[in-house]
Short mmCIF file of C-alpha atoms in Angstrom, two decimals:
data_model
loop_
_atom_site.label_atom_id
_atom_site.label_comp_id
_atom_site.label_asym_id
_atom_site.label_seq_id
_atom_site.Cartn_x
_atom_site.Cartn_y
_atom_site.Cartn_z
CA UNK A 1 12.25 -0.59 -25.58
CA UNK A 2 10.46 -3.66 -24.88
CA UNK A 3 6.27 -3.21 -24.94
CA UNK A 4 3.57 -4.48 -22.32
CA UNK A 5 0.27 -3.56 -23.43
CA UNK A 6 -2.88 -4.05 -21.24
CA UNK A 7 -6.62 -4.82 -22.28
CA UNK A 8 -9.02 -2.92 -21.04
CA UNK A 9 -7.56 0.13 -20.71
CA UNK A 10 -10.94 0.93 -18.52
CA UNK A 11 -14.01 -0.75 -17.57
CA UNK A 12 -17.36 -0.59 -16.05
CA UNK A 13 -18.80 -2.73 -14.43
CA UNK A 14 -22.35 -4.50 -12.24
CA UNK A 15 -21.26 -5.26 -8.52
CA UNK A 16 -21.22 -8.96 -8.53
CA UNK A 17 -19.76 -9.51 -11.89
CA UNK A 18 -16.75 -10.61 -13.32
CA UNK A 19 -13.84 -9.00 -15.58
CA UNK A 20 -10.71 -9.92 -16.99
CA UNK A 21 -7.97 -8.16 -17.92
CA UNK A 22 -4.96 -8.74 -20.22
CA UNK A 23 -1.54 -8.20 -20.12
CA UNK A 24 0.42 -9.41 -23.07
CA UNK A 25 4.35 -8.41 -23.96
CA UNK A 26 4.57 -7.54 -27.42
CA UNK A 27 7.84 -8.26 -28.32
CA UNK A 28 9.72 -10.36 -26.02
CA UNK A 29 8.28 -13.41 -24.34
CA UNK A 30 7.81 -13.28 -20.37
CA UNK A 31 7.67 -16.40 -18.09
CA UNK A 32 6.79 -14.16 -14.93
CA UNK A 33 4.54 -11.10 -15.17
CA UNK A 34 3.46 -9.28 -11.93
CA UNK A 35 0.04 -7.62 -11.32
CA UNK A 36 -0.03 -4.82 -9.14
CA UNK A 37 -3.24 -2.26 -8.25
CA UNK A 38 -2.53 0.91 -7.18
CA UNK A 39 -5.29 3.65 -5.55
CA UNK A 40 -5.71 7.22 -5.89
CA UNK A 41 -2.35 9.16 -4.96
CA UNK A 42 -0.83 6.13 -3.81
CA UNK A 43 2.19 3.81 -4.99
CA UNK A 44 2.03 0.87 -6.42
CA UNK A 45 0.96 -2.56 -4.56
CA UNK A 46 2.02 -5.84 -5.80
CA UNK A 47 -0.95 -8.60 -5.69
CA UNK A 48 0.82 -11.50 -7.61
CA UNK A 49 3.32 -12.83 -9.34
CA UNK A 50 2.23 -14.34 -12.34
CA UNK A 51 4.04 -18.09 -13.46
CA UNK A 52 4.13 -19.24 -16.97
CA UNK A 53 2.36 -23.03 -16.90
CA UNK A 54 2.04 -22.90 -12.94
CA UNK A 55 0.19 -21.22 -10.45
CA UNK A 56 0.26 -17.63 -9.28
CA UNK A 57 2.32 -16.66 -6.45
CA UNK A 58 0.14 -14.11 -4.46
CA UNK A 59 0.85 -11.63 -2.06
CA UNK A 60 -0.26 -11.50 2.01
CA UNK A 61 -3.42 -10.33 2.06
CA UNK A 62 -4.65 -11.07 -1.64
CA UNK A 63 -7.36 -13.62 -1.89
CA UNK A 64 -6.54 -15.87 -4.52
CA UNK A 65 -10.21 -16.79 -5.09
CA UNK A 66 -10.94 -13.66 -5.91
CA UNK A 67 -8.26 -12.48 -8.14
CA UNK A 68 -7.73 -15.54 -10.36
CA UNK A 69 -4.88 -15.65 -12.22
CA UNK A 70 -3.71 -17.45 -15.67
CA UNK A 71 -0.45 -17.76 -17.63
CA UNK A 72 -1.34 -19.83 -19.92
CA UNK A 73 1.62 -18.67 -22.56
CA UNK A 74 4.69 -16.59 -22.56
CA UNK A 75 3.03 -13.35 -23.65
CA UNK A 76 0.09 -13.48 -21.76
CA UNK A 77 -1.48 -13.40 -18.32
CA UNK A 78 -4.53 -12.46 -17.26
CA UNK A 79 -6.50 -11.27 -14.46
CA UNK A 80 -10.32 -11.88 -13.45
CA UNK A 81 -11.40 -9.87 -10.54
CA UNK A 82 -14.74 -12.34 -9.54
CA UNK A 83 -18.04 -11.54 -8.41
CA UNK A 84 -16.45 -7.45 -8.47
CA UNK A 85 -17.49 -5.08 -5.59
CA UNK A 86 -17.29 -0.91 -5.36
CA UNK A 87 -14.09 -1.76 -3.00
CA UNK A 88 -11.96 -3.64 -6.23
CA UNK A 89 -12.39 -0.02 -8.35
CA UNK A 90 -8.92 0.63 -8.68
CA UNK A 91 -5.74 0.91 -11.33
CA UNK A 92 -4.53 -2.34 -12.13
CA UNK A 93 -1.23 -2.52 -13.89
CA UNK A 94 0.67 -5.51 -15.21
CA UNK A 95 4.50 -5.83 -16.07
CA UNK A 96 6.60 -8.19 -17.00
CA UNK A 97 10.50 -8.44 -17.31
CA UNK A 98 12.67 -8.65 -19.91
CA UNK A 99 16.66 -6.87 -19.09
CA UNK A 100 14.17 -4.62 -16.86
CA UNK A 101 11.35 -4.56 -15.59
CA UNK A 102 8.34 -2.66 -18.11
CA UNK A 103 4.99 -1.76 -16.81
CA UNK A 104 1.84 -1.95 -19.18
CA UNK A 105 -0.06 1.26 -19.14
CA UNK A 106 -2.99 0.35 -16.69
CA UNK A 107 -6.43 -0.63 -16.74
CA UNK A 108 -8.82 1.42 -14.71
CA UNK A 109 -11.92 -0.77 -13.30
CA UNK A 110 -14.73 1.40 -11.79
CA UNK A 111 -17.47 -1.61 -10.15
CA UNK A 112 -20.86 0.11 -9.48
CA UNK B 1 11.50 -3.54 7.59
CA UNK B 2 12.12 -2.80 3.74
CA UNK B 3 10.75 0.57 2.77
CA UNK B 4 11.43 3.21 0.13
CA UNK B 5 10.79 6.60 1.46
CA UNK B 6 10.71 9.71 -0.87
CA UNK B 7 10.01 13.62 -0.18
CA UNK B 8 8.99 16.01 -1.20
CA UNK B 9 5.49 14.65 -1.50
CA UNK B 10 4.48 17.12 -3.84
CA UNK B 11 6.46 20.06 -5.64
CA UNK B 12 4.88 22.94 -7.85
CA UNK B 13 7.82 24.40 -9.98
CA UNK B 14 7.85 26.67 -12.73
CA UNK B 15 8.61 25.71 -16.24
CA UNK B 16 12.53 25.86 -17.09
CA UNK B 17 13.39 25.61 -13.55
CA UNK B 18 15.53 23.03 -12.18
CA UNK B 19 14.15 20.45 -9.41
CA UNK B 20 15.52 17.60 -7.23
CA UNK B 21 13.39 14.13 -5.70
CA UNK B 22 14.68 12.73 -2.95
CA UNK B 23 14.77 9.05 -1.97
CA UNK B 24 16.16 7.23 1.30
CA UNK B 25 15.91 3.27 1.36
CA UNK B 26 16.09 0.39 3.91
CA UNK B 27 16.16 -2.19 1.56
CA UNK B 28 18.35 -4.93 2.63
CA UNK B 29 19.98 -7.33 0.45
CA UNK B 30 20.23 -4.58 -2.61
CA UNK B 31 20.19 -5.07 -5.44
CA UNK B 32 19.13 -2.08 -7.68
CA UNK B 33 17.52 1.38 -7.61
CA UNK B 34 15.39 2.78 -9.97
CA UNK B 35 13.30 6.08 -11.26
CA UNK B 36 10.11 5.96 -13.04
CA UNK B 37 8.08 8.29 -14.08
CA UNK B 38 4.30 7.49 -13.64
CA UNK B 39 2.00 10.17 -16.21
CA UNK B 40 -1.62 10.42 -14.49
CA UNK B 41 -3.66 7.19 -15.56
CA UNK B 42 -0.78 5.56 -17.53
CA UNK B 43 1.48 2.43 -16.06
CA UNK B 44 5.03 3.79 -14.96
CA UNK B 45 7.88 4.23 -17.63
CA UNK B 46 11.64 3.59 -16.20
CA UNK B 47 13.85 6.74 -16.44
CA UNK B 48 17.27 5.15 -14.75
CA UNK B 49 18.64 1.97 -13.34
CA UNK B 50 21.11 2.01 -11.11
CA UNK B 51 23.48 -0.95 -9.40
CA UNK B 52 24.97 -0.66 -6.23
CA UNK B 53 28.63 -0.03 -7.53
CA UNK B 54 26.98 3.31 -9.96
CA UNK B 55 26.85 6.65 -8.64
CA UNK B 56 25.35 8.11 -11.03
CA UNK B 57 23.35 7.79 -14.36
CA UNK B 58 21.51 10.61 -16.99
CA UNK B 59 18.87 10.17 -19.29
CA UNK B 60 18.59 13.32 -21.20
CA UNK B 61 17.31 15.86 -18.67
CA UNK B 62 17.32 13.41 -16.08
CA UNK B 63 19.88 13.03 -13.85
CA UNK B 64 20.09 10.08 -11.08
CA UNK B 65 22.47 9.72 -8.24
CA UNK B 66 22.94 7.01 -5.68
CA UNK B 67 25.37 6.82 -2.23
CA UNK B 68 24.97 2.89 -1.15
CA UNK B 69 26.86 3.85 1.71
CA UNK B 70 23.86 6.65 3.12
CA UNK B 71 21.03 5.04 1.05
CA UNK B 72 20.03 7.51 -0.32
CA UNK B 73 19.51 8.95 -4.04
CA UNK B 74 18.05 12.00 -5.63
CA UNK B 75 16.82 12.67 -8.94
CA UNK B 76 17.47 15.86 -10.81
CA UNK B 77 15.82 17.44 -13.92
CA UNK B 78 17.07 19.65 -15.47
CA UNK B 79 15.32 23.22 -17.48
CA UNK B 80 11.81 21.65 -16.61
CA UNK B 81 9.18 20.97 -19.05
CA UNK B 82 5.45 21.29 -18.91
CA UNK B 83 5.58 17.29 -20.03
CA UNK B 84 7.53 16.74 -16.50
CA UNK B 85 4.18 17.04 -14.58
CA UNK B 86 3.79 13.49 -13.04
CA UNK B 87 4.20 11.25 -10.16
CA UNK B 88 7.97 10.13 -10.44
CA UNK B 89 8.29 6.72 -8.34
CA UNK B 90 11.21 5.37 -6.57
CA UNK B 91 11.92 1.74 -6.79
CA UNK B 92 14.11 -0.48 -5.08
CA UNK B 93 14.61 -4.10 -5.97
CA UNK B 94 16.31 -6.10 -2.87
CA UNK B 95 17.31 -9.56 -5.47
CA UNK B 96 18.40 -10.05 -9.04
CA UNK B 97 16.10 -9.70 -11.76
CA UNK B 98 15.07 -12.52 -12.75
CA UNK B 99 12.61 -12.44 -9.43
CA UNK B 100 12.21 -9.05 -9.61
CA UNK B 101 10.32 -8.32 -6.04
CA UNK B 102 10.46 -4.45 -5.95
CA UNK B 103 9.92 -2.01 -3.11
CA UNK B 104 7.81 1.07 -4.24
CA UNK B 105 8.33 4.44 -2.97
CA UNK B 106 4.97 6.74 -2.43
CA UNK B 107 6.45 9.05 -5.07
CA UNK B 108 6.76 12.83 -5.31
CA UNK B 109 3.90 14.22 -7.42
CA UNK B 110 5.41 16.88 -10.24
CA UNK B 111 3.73 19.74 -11.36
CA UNK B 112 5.16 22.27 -13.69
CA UNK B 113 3.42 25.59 -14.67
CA UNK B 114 3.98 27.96 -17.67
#
């Protein structure tokens, strides 16, 4: 089946810094990737909806300043969480769709 | 209100034993219903797919039925495995694929013991 892969697969971080994440599809090319985050023992949220060459549709809630959002090319998006507080450690997981819908395997951020 | 409701929250079986997830939707336009199975601290990996004129579908052990009419379906697995211990994740997605919004379920956490 088709491959999403994710970059970190954790990281540790400063409060107050930034970090960016990667989700690229390895073998198919994807002109919309999501980006969910998902806490301890619960489902899945969506945040965004990631665009190939436009902007990022985000979800209610889901400041846009904070969680900036590129798609610069049709295997890659990426997200920086900015200036990252204890509150934004969480699971963030990308997918992206091909005939379905594949998941990448998570990156876990942990902001001290 | 579109939600994806599934029970048991948790279930402790023991290995080789037989189990079944339940999940009731009130997702509305549907399109398709789906399984995944979510290993601790990895992204979710898709077990069935289901439309709304399928009533059933297997993958290996796995067994996936749907009733459009109650909206509801259940998951089965079959002679349990130690690997089975996960979170297995309903998913509902109310529009075609190609904007793929999908409705999560909380999931039912799996545990299997020797």
């Amino acid at each position: 089946g088709a491959v999403v892969s994710q970059h970190p697969s954790w990281v540790i971080c400063k409060s107050g810094t930034s970090v960016k994440i990667e989700c690229r599809s390895l073998d198919f090319q994807a002109t919309t990737m999501f980006w969910y985050r998902q806490f301890p023992k619960q489902s899945l949220m969506l945040m965004a909806t990631s665009n190939e060459g436009s902007k990022a549709t985000y979800e209610q809630g889901v400041e846009k300043d904070k969680f900036l959002i590129n798609h610069a090319s049709l295997t890659l998006s990426t997200l920086t969480v900015t200036s990252a507080h204890p509150e934004d450690s969480s699971f963030y997981i990308c997918s992206a769709i091909t005939e379905t819908q594949y998941f990448g395997p998570g990156t876990r951020l942990l902001v001290l | 209100k579109n939600q994806v409701e599934q029970s048991p929250q948790s279930l402790i079986i023991l290995e080789g034993k037989n189990c079944t997830l339940q999940c009731n939707y009130t997702v509305s336009p549907f399109s398709n219903l789906r399984w995944y199975k979510q290993d601790t601290g990895r992204g979710p990996v898709s077990l069935t797919i289901m439309t709304f004129s399928e009533n059933t579908k297997s993958n290996g052990r796995y067994t996936a039925t749907l009733d459009a009419d109650t909206k509801q379906s259940s998951l089965h697995i079959t002679a349990s495995q130690l690997s089975d211990s996960a979170s297995y994740i309903c998913v509902v997605s109310g529009s075609s694929y190609n904007t793929d919004k999908l409705i999560f379920g909380t999931g039912t956490r799996l545990q299997v013991f020797p």
